């Protein structure tokens, strides 16, 4: 079945060109020029990948991405002429999977779409195959089937990438993971994603774990090496 690509771009001529190039490569491409309409479409019929312009009428790309990441790990490629936003878009704050700067070649966009879709596929399969996990005697329970993590029976409100990060660390308590190894766990192909994205995900994950471990640090930083999860008995 052909992958569905949603192009959210208010330059209609450019959006149409992108759609034609994607269709030539076997994708089903739909274009929307307004941010609010795009958000409604994403809720009703999510595509396989979102090509999202930064500057949009109705609701800008950053607001759309922020809202989307509350509940979804849908692959997103941001399109921007504002290079100062790149770090934020790649995951330091918002969690985009890739970015493309204007002006660009439509062929480059098609290549990036293929790369991100390949990257997303094995990551999803790995999560589904991993099953439920719980360290012996630990307060933490992880259910990969529902993508839920609980501490002492209370659900943690995690984004998909925060969940996968916690799942990776908690699967082997005490093991030290480098940034590169954690990046591999979150992105099957990390060539286009900065290792600094891991720091942002870890920071947010630690904040969400802190109320459950008020006197402990469940994720240790080992200077110059990486990070490790400590299993605390109930």
Backbone as JSON, one array per atom type, in Angstrom:
{
  "sequence": "XXXXXXXXXXXXXXXXXXXXXXXXXXXXXXXXXXXXXXXXXXXXXXXXXXXXXXXXXXXXXXXXXXXXXXXXXXXXXXXXXXXXXXXXXXXXXXXXXXXXXXXXXXXXXXXXXXXXXXXXXXXXXXXXXXXXXXXXXXXXXXXXXXXXXXXXXXXXXXXXXXXXXXXXXXXXXXXXXXXXXXXXXXXXXXXXXXXXXXXXXXXXXXXXXXXXXXXXXXXXXXXXXXXXXXXXXX",
  "N": [[0.85, -1.19, 0.0], [0.52, 2.23, -0.82], [2.4, 4.83, 0.72], [1.09, 7.53, 2.61], [1.45, 10.96, 2.26], [1.27, 14.03, 3.83], [1.29, 17.32, 2.85], [1.87, 20.33, 4.21], [1.69, 23.46, 3.37], [1.75, 26.83, 2.55], [2.46, 28.07, 0.19], [1.13, 27.57, -2.64], [1.82, 26.76, -5.28], [4.37, 25.67, -4.94], [3.75, 23.6, -3.16], [2.19, 22.0, -4.81], [4.04, 21.2, -6.73], [5.78, 19.66, -5.14], [3.98, 17.65, -4.4], [3.53, 16.43, -6.89], [6.07, 15.39, -7.51], [6.37, 13.55, -5.39], [4.25, 11.83, -5.94], [5.09, 10.73, -8.34], [6.99, 9.0, -7.39], [5.5, 7.06, -6.26], [4.08, 7.66, -3.95], [1.15, 8.69, -2.1], [0.01, 11.85, -2.17], [-1.15, 14.67, -0.42], [-2.22, 18.05, -0.21], [-2.36, 20.88, 1.96], [-3.09, 24.2, 2.85], [-3.42, 25.69, 5.13], [-2.85, 26.06, 8.62], [-4.67, 25.42, 10.73], [-6.61, 23.9, 9.41], [-4.97, 21.81, 8.66], [-4.31, 20.69, 11.16], [-6.77, 19.68, 11.93], [-7.12, 17.73, 9.97], [-4.98, 16.03, 10.59], [-5.82, 14.99, 13.01], [-8.1, 13.61, 12.24], [-7.45, 11.9, 10.06], [-4.6, 10.64, 10.12], [-1.54, 10.9, 8.3], [1.15, 8.94, 6.79], [3.48, 10.31, 6.89], [4.43, 13.67, 7.64], [4.93, 16.63, 5.93], [5.89, 19.67, 6.85], [5.49, 23.07, 6.78], [7.09, 25.89, 8.29], [6.1, 28.54, 8.62], [2.82, 29.43, 8.61], [-0.6, 30.24, 7.78], [-3.29, 30.66, 10.15], [-2.42, 28.53, 12.02], [0.77, 28.07, 13.15], [3.7, 26.14, 12.06], [5.32, 25.28, 14.23], [3.54, 25.33, 16.41], [1.72, 23.4, 15.54], [3.38, 21.11, 15.48], [4.11, 20.95, 18.17], [1.62, 20.39, 19.37], [1.0, 17.99, 18.09], [3.01, 16.25, 19.02], [2.23, 15.67, 21.58], [0.7, 13.42, 21.6], [1.43, 11.76, 19.5], [3.83, 10.01, 17.44], [4.22, 10.47, 14.85], [6.09, 10.62, 11.86], [7.79, 13.61, 11.06], [8.79, 16.09, 8.84], [10.2, 19.16, 8.89], [9.87, 22.22, 7.13], [11.72, 25.04, 6.46], [12.76, 28.47, 6.27], [14.05, 29.69, 8.19], [16.86, 29.44, 9.65], [17.77, 29.67, 12.24], [15.99, 28.32, 13.79], [16.51, 25.64, 13.65], [17.75, 23.81, 15.55], [15.77, 23.63, 17.55], [13.68, 22.53, 16.07], [14.64, 20.01, 15.43], [14.45, 18.5, 17.71], [15.37, 19.36, 20.19], [13.54, 20.81, 21.56], [11.05, 20.27, 20.41], [10.86, 17.96, 18.71], [10.99, 17.23, 15.89], [11.61, 15.09, 13.07], [13.3, 15.57, 10.98], [14.65, 18.25, 8.94], [14.26, 20.66, 6.33], [15.78, 23.18, 4.5], [14.61, 26.12, 2.91], [15.73, 27.76, -0.1], [15.01, 24.66, -1.87], [15.61, 21.49, -3.52], [13.06, 19.67, -5.14], [13.58, 16.96, -5.56], [15.38, 16.41, -3.53], [13.69, 16.62, -1.33], [12.0, 14.41, -1.72], [13.88, 12.36, -1.41], [14.59, 12.76, 1.29], [12.15, 12.21, 2.51], [11.89, 9.46, 1.99], [14.08, 8.51, 3.47], [13.42, 9.23, 6.14], [11.06, 7.75, 6.49], [12.07, 5.15, 6.27], [13.65, 5.16, 8.52], [11.77, 5.37, 10.54], [10.27, 3.01, 10.41], [11.69, 0.54, 11.35], [12.04, 1.35, 14.0], [9.44, 1.5, 15.02], [8.72, -1.19, 14.77], [10.52, -2.39, 16.52], [9.69, -1.43, 19.01], [7.16, -2.6, 19.17], [7.81, -5.26, 19.25], [9.11, -5.67, 21.61], [7.61, -6.1, 23.92], [6.25, -6.41, 27.29], [7.95, -5.1, 30.14], [9.62, -5.3, 33.26], [11.7, -4.4, 35.8], [13.06, -6.56, 38.23], [11.65, -6.28, 41.39], [11.36, -3.58, 41.1], [10.07, -0.21, 41.24], [9.16, 0.63, 38.86], [7.16, -0.03, 36.01], [6.88, -1.16, 32.7], [5.03, -1.16, 29.79], [5.13, -2.17, 26.66], [3.25, -2.78, 24.73], [1.06, -1.11, 25.12], [2.4, 1.21, 25.28], [2.83, 2.43, 27.76], [4.11, 3.65, 30.81], [4.56, 3.01, 34.23], [4.88, 4.11, 37.59], [4.98, 2.76, 40.68], [2.36, 1.97, 40.2], [1.18, 4.24, 39.11], [0.46, 6.04, 36.2], [2.85, 7.42, 33.95], [3.01, 10.4, 32.13], [4.18, 10.31, 29.19], [5.91, 11.31, 26.21], [6.05, 9.64, 22.97], [8.82, 9.31, 22.25], [10.11, 9.81, 24.69], [9.1, 7.66, 26.12], [10.27, 5.49, 24.73], [12.94, 6.03, 25.21], [13.11, 5.74, 28.02], [12.35, 3.06, 28.17], [14.5, 1.79, 26.89], [16.7, 2.43, 28.6], [15.82, 1.37, 31.08], [15.6, -1.31, 30.57], [18.03, -2.49, 30.98], [19.19, -2.15, 33.8], [21.66, -0.14, 35.38], [23.5, -0.41, 33.32], [25.63, 1.51, 31.27], [24.77, 3.78, 28.84], [25.82, 5.3, 25.88], [25.43, 8.58, 24.32], [25.2, 8.22, 21.57], [24.33, 5.55, 21.4], [21.83, 5.73, 22.64], [20.62, 7.46, 20.87], [20.45, 5.81, 18.63], [18.5, 4.09, 19.55], [16.26, 5.68, 19.56], [16.12, 6.71, 17.01], [16.35, 5.04, 14.04], [18.19, 5.58, 12.05], [20.62, 7.7, 12.62], [22.03, 9.71, 11.33], [21.23, 12.22, 10.56], [20.38, 13.56, 12.74], [20.98, 15.48, 15.57], [23.11, 14.65, 18.35], [22.56, 16.14, 20.55], [19.85, 16.22, 20.82], [19.16, 14.09, 22.44], [19.81, 14.99, 25.0], [17.79, 16.84, 25.52], [15.48, 15.2, 25.53], [16.12, 13.53, 27.69], [16.23, 15.41, 29.78], [13.53, 16.21, 29.94], [12.35, 13.74, 30.53], [13.5, 13.14, 33.01], [12.33, 15.16, 34.59], [9.69, 14.27, 34.65], [9.94, 11.88, 35.98], [10.84, 12.68, 38.45], [8.87, 13.38, 40.57], [8.11, 10.83, 41.42], [10.41, 9.74, 42.39], [11.57, 11.26, 44.67], [13.81, 11.5, 46.34], [15.86, 10.37, 45.01], [17.93, 9.75, 42.09], [16.92, 8.55, 39.3], [18.0, 8.32, 36.71], [21.25, 8.29, 36.01], [23.99, 10.45, 35.26], [27.0, 9.84, 33.7], [29.93, 11.29, 33.63], [31.33, 12.25, 30.59], [30.87, 9.78, 29.49], [28.18, 8.6, 29.45], [24.81, 7.6, 30.17], [22.87, 6.04, 32.75], [20.36, 3.84, 34.06], [18.98, 3.5, 37.27], [17.71, 0.95, 39.23], [15.21, 1.0, 41.6], [14.13, -0.47, 44.53], [10.81, -1.37, 45.55]],
  "CA": [[0.0, 0.0, 0.0], [1.32, 3.45, -0.93], [2.46, 5.68, 1.9], [0.39, 8.81, 2.47], [2.23, 12.12, 2.69], [0.51, 15.28, 3.93], [2.12, 18.5, 2.65], [1.22, 21.53, 4.75], [2.5, 24.51, 2.77], [0.85, 27.86, 2.04], [2.85, 28.42, -1.18], [0.39, 26.49, -3.32], [2.56, 26.26, -6.43], [5.43, 24.82, -4.41], [3.12, 22.41, -2.61], [1.75, 21.16, -5.93], [5.25, 20.59, -7.32], [6.2, 18.59, -4.23], [3.01, 16.55, -4.51], [3.76, 15.73, -8.15], [7.31, 14.61, -7.39], [6.11, 12.42, -4.51], [3.36, 10.9, -6.65], [5.91, 10.0, -9.33], [7.72, 7.95, -6.69], [4.58, 6.07, -5.72], [3.4, 8.11, -2.74], [-0.12, 9.43, -2.2], [0.32, 13.16, -1.59], [-2.25, 15.62, -0.22], [-1.73, 19.37, 0.18], [-3.21, 21.77, 2.74], [-2.39, 25.49, 2.93], [-3.77, 26.38, 6.38], [-2.45, 25.29, 9.78], [-5.81, 24.89, 11.48], [-7.18, 22.8, 8.62], [-4.02, 20.7, 8.74], [-4.45, 20.06, 12.47], [-8.01, 18.91, 11.89], [-6.86, 16.55, 9.13], [-4.09, 15.14, 11.34], [-6.62, 14.3, 14.04], [-9.11, 12.76, 11.62], [-6.87, 10.88, 9.18], [-3.15, 10.85, 10.13], [-0.8, 10.32, 7.18], [2.34, 8.19, 7.19], [4.53, 11.31, 7.13], [3.97, 15.05, 7.51], [5.85, 17.67, 5.47], [5.26, 20.78, 7.54], [6.14, 24.37, 6.67], [7.15, 26.58, 9.58], [5.24, 29.72, 8.62], [1.52, 29.09, 8.04], [-1.75, 30.96, 8.31], [-4.17, 29.89, 11.04], [-1.66, 27.88, 13.1], [2.09, 27.88, 12.54], [4.24, 24.79, 12.1], [5.79, 24.93, 15.57], [2.36, 25.02, 17.23], [1.2, 22.11, 15.08], [4.29, 20.06, 15.92], [4.0, 20.84, 19.63], [0.35, 19.73, 19.65], [1.09, 16.63, 17.58], [3.91, 15.45, 19.82], [1.6, 15.29, 22.85], [0.04, 12.11, 21.48], [1.81, 11.02, 18.31], [5.21, 9.97, 16.99], [4.16, 10.57, 13.39], [7.29, 11.25, 11.28], [7.58, 14.99, 10.62], [9.9, 16.85, 8.26], [9.89, 20.58, 8.88], [10.42, 23.03, 6.04], [11.9, 26.37, 7.03], [13.78, 29.39, 5.79], [14.6, 30.31, 9.41], [17.86, 28.48, 10.1], [17.98, 29.76, 13.69], [15.03, 27.44, 14.46], [16.79, 24.25, 13.32], [17.97, 22.99, 16.74], [14.48, 23.39, 18.2], [12.87, 21.66, 15.24], [15.19, 18.66, 15.4], [14.13, 17.71, 18.89], [15.78, 19.93, 21.46], [12.33, 21.21, 22.27], [9.78, 19.87, 19.8], [10.87, 16.58, 18.26], [10.89, 16.94, 14.47], [12.49, 14.02, 12.65], [14.26, 16.12, 10.03], [14.28, 19.57, 8.46], [14.76, 21.06, 5.01], [15.82, 24.64, 4.39], [14.3, 26.74, 1.62], [15.14, 26.98, -1.21], [15.45, 23.28, -1.92], [15.24, 20.72, -4.7], [12.01, 18.69, -4.84], [14.17, 15.62, -5.49], [15.94, 16.27, -2.2], [12.58, 16.38, -0.42], [11.59, 13.01, -1.89], [14.92, 11.52, -0.79], [14.48, 12.88, 2.74], [10.93, 11.5, 2.9], [12.2, 8.03, 1.99], [15.0, 8.25, 4.57], [12.7, 9.3, 7.42], [10.15, 6.61, 6.57], [12.88, 3.96, 6.58], [14.1, 5.3, 9.91], [10.63, 5.19, 11.45], [9.72, 1.67, 10.34], [12.27, -0.39, 12.31], [11.84, 1.81, 15.37], [8.12, 1.07, 15.43], [8.72, -2.63, 14.91], [11.26, -2.75, 17.73], [8.85, -1.15, 20.17], [6.07, -3.56, 19.23], [8.32, -6.6, 19.53], [9.82, -5.75, 22.88], [6.73, -6.61, 24.95], [6.25, -5.76, 28.58], [9.19, -5.28, 30.91], [9.63, -4.75, 34.61], [12.87, -4.86, 36.56], [12.68, -7.28, 39.45], [11.61, -5.48, 42.59], [11.41, -2.16, 40.78], [8.84, 0.57, 41.26], [8.82, 0.97, 37.49], [6.6, -1.02, 35.1], [6.83, -0.67, 31.32], [4.2, -1.99, 28.91], [5.39, -1.72, 25.3], [2.06, -2.95, 23.9], [0.23, 0.09, 25.26], [3.32, 2.34, 25.39], [2.57, 3.05, 29.05], [5.06, 3.41, 31.9], [3.95, 3.31, 35.53], [5.71, 4.06, 38.78], [4.12, 2.41, 41.82], [0.99, 1.88, 39.71], [0.7, 5.51, 38.56], [0.93, 6.26, 34.84], [3.65, 8.59, 33.6], [2.57, 10.99, 30.87], [5.39, 10.41, 28.39], [5.81, 11.33, 24.75], [6.57, 8.38, 22.44], [10.27, 9.22, 22.32], [10.47, 9.68, 26.11], [8.8, 6.28, 26.5], [11.28, 4.6, 24.16], [14.2, 6.29, 25.91], [13.01, 5.08, 29.32], [12.32, 1.62, 27.92], [15.87, 1.36, 26.57], [17.54, 2.52, 29.79], [15.34, 0.52, 32.17], [15.73, -2.72, 30.21], [19.31, -2.97, 31.5], [19.58, -1.25, 34.91], [23.08, -0.07, 35.69], [24.32, -0.33, 32.11], [25.87, 2.87, 30.79], [24.51, 3.98, 27.42], [26.34, 6.56, 25.31], [24.44, 9.35, 23.58], [25.02, 7.61, 20.26], [23.51, 4.36, 21.56], [20.45, 6.16, 22.9], [20.13, 8.01, 19.62], [20.09, 4.66, 17.8], [17.26, 3.53, 20.07], [15.16, 6.58, 19.21], [16.11, 6.91, 15.56], [17.07, 3.92, 13.44], [19.29, 6.16, 11.28], [20.83, 8.96, 13.34], [22.99, 10.54, 10.64], [20.73, 13.56, 10.33], [19.83, 14.05, 14.0], [22.05, 15.84, 16.5], [23.13, 13.95, 19.64], [22.02, 17.04, 21.57], [18.42, 15.94, 20.99], [19.04, 13.17, 23.57], [19.84, 15.77, 26.24], [16.46, 17.42, 25.74], [14.56, 14.13, 25.92], [16.49, 13.12, 29.05], [15.82, 16.45, 30.71], [12.08, 16.13, 30.11], [12.05, 12.47, 31.18], [13.86, 13.28, 34.43], [11.3, 15.98, 35.24], [8.48, 13.48, 34.84], [10.25, 10.85, 36.96], [11.23, 13.28, 39.72], [7.9, 13.26, 41.66], [8.05, 9.45, 41.89], [11.69, 9.43, 43.03], [11.95, 12.57, 45.21], [15.11, 11.49, 47.02], [16.78, 9.57, 44.21], [18.13, 10.16, 40.7], [16.81, 7.28, 38.59], [18.87, 8.3, 35.54], [22.54, 8.88, 36.36], [24.91, 10.91, 34.23], [28.39, 9.46, 33.93], [30.61, 12.34, 32.88], [32.17, 11.85, 29.48], [30.57, 8.42, 29.03], [26.78, 8.47, 29.05], [23.73, 7.63, 31.15], [22.46, 4.72, 33.23], [19.15, 3.81, 34.87], [19.1, 2.79, 38.54], [16.47, 0.29, 39.65], [14.98, 1.2, 43.03], [13.16, -1.45, 45.04], [9.59, -0.79, 46.13]],
  "C": [[0.89, 1.25, 0.0], [1.27, 4.26, 0.36], [1.8, 7.02, 1.6], [1.24, 9.93, 3.06], [1.32, 13.34, 2.7], [1.49, 16.44, 3.84], [1.36, 19.71, 3.16], [2.12, 22.71, 4.38], [1.57, 25.55, 2.16], [1.29, 28.43, 0.69], [2.31, 27.32, -2.08], [1.12, 25.93, -4.53], [3.66, 25.3, -5.99], [4.86, 23.52, -3.87], [2.71, 21.45, -3.73], [2.94, 20.47, -6.6], [5.74, 19.43, -6.45], [5.28, 17.38, -4.34], [3.25, 15.74, -5.78], [5.02, 14.87, -8.1], [7.1, 13.38, -6.51], [5.23, 11.38, -5.19], [4.11, 10.1, -7.7], [6.68, 8.86, -8.69], [6.79, 6.98, -5.97], [3.87, 6.44, -4.44], [2.03, 8.68, -3.09], [0.08, 10.74, -1.46], [-0.91, 14.05, -1.57], [-1.67, 16.94, 0.24], [-2.8, 20.14, 0.95], [-2.43, 23.05, 2.98], [-2.61, 26.23, 4.24], [-3.47, 25.49, 7.58], [-3.6, 24.67, 10.55], [-6.48, 23.74, 10.73], [-6.28, 21.57, 8.66], [-4.17, 19.96, 10.06], [-5.71, 19.2, 12.52], [-7.82, 17.63, 11.08], [-5.98, 15.54, 9.86], [-4.84, 14.36, 12.41], [-7.56, 13.27, 13.41], [-8.5, 11.61, 10.82], [-5.36, 11.08, 9.11], [-2.48, 10.19, 8.93], [0.34, 9.45, 7.7], [3.51, 9.12, 7.48], [3.96, 12.69, 6.86], [5.13, 15.93, 7.04], [5.25, 19.0, 5.9], [6.07, 22.06, 7.42], [6.09, 25.07, 8.03], [6.15, 27.72, 9.66], [3.95, 29.43, 7.86], [0.44, 30.01, 8.56], [-2.56, 30.05, 9.23], [-3.46, 29.32, 12.25], [-0.28, 27.57, 12.53], [2.63, 26.48, 12.78], [4.72, 24.37, 13.47], [4.62, 24.57, 16.48], [1.76, 23.68, 16.84], [2.07, 20.97, 15.6], [4.19, 19.85, 17.43], [2.72, 20.07, 20.01], [0.41, 18.26, 19.24], [1.91, 15.73, 18.49], [3.35, 15.09, 21.21], [1.07, 13.86, 22.79], [0.59, 11.23, 20.37], [3.3, 11.1, 18.02], [5.27, 9.97, 15.46], [5.43, 11.23, 12.85], [6.97, 12.63, 10.69], [8.87, 15.56, 10.06], [9.47, 18.3, 8.19], [10.58, 21.27, 7.7], [10.52, 24.46, 6.52], [12.94, 27.17, 6.28], [14.49, 30.04, 6.97], [15.6, 29.35, 10.04], [18.11, 28.54, 11.6], [17.04, 28.84, 14.46], [15.43, 25.96, 14.38], [16.97, 23.37, 14.55], [16.66, 22.65, 17.44], [13.68, 22.37, 17.39], [13.35, 20.22, 15.28], [14.99, 17.89, 16.69], [14.58, 18.29, 20.2], [14.58, 20.39, 22.25], [11.08, 20.52, 21.72], [9.76, 18.47, 19.23], [10.56, 16.35, 16.8], [11.9, 15.86, 14.11], [13.57, 14.5, 11.68], [13.8, 17.52, 9.64], [14.88, 19.78, 7.08], [14.69, 22.57, 4.94], [15.43, 25.08, 2.97], [15.45, 27.66, 1.2], [15.73, 25.58, -1.27], [15.05, 22.65, -3.25], [14.12, 19.75, -4.33], [12.54, 17.26, -4.76], [14.79, 15.36, -4.12], [14.84, 15.96, -1.19], [12.13, 14.92, -0.5], [12.59, 12.07, -1.23], [14.83, 11.57, 0.73], [13.25, 12.13, 3.25], [11.21, 10.0, 2.99], [13.09, 7.66, 3.18], [14.27, 8.23, 5.9], [11.72, 8.14, 7.58], [10.9, 5.31, 6.86], [13.31, 3.97, 8.04], [12.98, 4.99, 10.89], [10.17, 3.74, 11.5], [10.36, 0.7, 11.33], [12.1, 0.03, 13.76], [10.49, 1.38, 15.89], [8.07, -0.42, 15.66], [9.42, -3.07, 16.18], [10.43, -2.53, 18.97], [7.77, -2.22, 20.32], [6.56, -4.93, 19.66], [8.86, -6.74, 20.94], [8.95, -6.23, 24.03], [6.78, -5.82, 26.23], [7.54, -6.05, 29.32], [9.03, -4.65, 32.27], [10.83, -5.3, 35.35], [12.41, -5.49, 37.87], [12.76, -6.37, 40.67], [11.57, -3.99, 42.35], [10.05, -1.5, 40.93], [8.29, 0.78, 39.86], [8.29, -0.23, 36.72], [6.49, -0.4, 33.72], [6.05, -1.66, 30.48], [4.35, -1.47, 27.49], [4.16, -1.83, 24.42], [1.17, -1.71, 23.94], [1.05, 1.37, 25.31], [3.02, 3.15, 26.65], [3.68, 2.68, 30.02], [4.39, 3.85, 33.19], [5.0, 3.24, 36.62], [4.79, 3.87, 39.97], [2.64, 2.45, 41.42], [0.42, 3.15, 39.09], [1.32, 5.76, 37.19], [1.79, 7.52, 34.74], [3.16, 9.1, 32.25], [3.8, 11.28, 30.02], [5.06, 10.56, 26.92], [6.35, 10.0, 24.23], [8.09, 8.25, 22.53], [10.76, 9.13, 23.77], [10.21, 8.26, 26.58], [9.9, 5.35, 25.99], [12.64, 4.78, 24.85], [14.2, 5.59, 27.27], [13.04, 3.57, 29.17], [13.73, 1.07, 27.67], [16.74, 1.35, 27.82], [17.13, 1.5, 30.85], [15.47, -0.96, 31.85], [17.01, -3.33, 30.76], [19.79, -2.03, 32.59], [21.07, -1.31, 35.2], [23.98, 0.02, 34.48], [24.44, 1.13, 31.67], [25.67, 2.91, 29.28], [25.12, 5.32, 26.98], [25.21, 7.3, 24.62], [24.15, 8.7, 22.22], [24.14, 6.36, 20.35], [22.05, 4.71, 21.82], [19.82, 6.75, 21.65], [19.69, 6.9, 18.68], [18.77, 4.05, 18.25], [16.05, 4.37, 19.68], [15.01, 6.77, 17.72], [16.94, 5.8, 14.93], [18.28, 4.39, 12.64], [19.54, 7.54, 11.85], [21.74, 9.94, 12.62], [22.54, 11.99, 10.53], [20.15, 14.18, 11.6], [20.97, 14.31, 14.97], [21.94, 15.04, 17.79], [22.57, 14.83, 20.76], [20.54, 16.82, 21.79], [18.2, 15.01, 22.18], [18.99, 13.94, 24.88], [18.47, 16.36, 26.56], [15.47, 16.36, 26.2], [14.85, 13.65, 27.35], [16.05, 14.14, 30.08], [14.32, 16.36, 30.99], [11.68, 14.85, 30.84], [12.37, 12.54, 32.67], [12.83, 14.1, 35.19], [10.06, 15.15, 35.56], [8.7, 12.34, 35.84], [10.47, 11.41, 38.36], [10.17, 13.15, 40.82], [7.82, 11.84, 42.23], [9.32, 9.04, 42.63], [12.25, 10.71, 43.66], [13.35, 12.62, 45.83], [16.17, 10.72, 46.24], [16.93, 10.21, 42.83], [18.09, 8.9, 39.86], [17.69, 7.19, 37.34], [20.15, 9.04, 35.89], [23.28, 9.34, 35.12], [26.32, 10.51, 34.61], [29.24, 10.36, 33.02], [31.52, 11.76, 31.8], [31.86, 10.48, 28.91], [29.13, 8.3, 28.55], [25.84, 8.46, 30.23], [23.34, 6.19, 31.53], [21.21, 4.86, 34.1], [19.4, 2.99, 36.12], [17.74, 2.2, 38.91], [16.33, 0.41, 41.15], [13.89, 0.25, 43.49], [11.97, -0.72, 45.64], [9.57, -1.01, 47.62]]
}
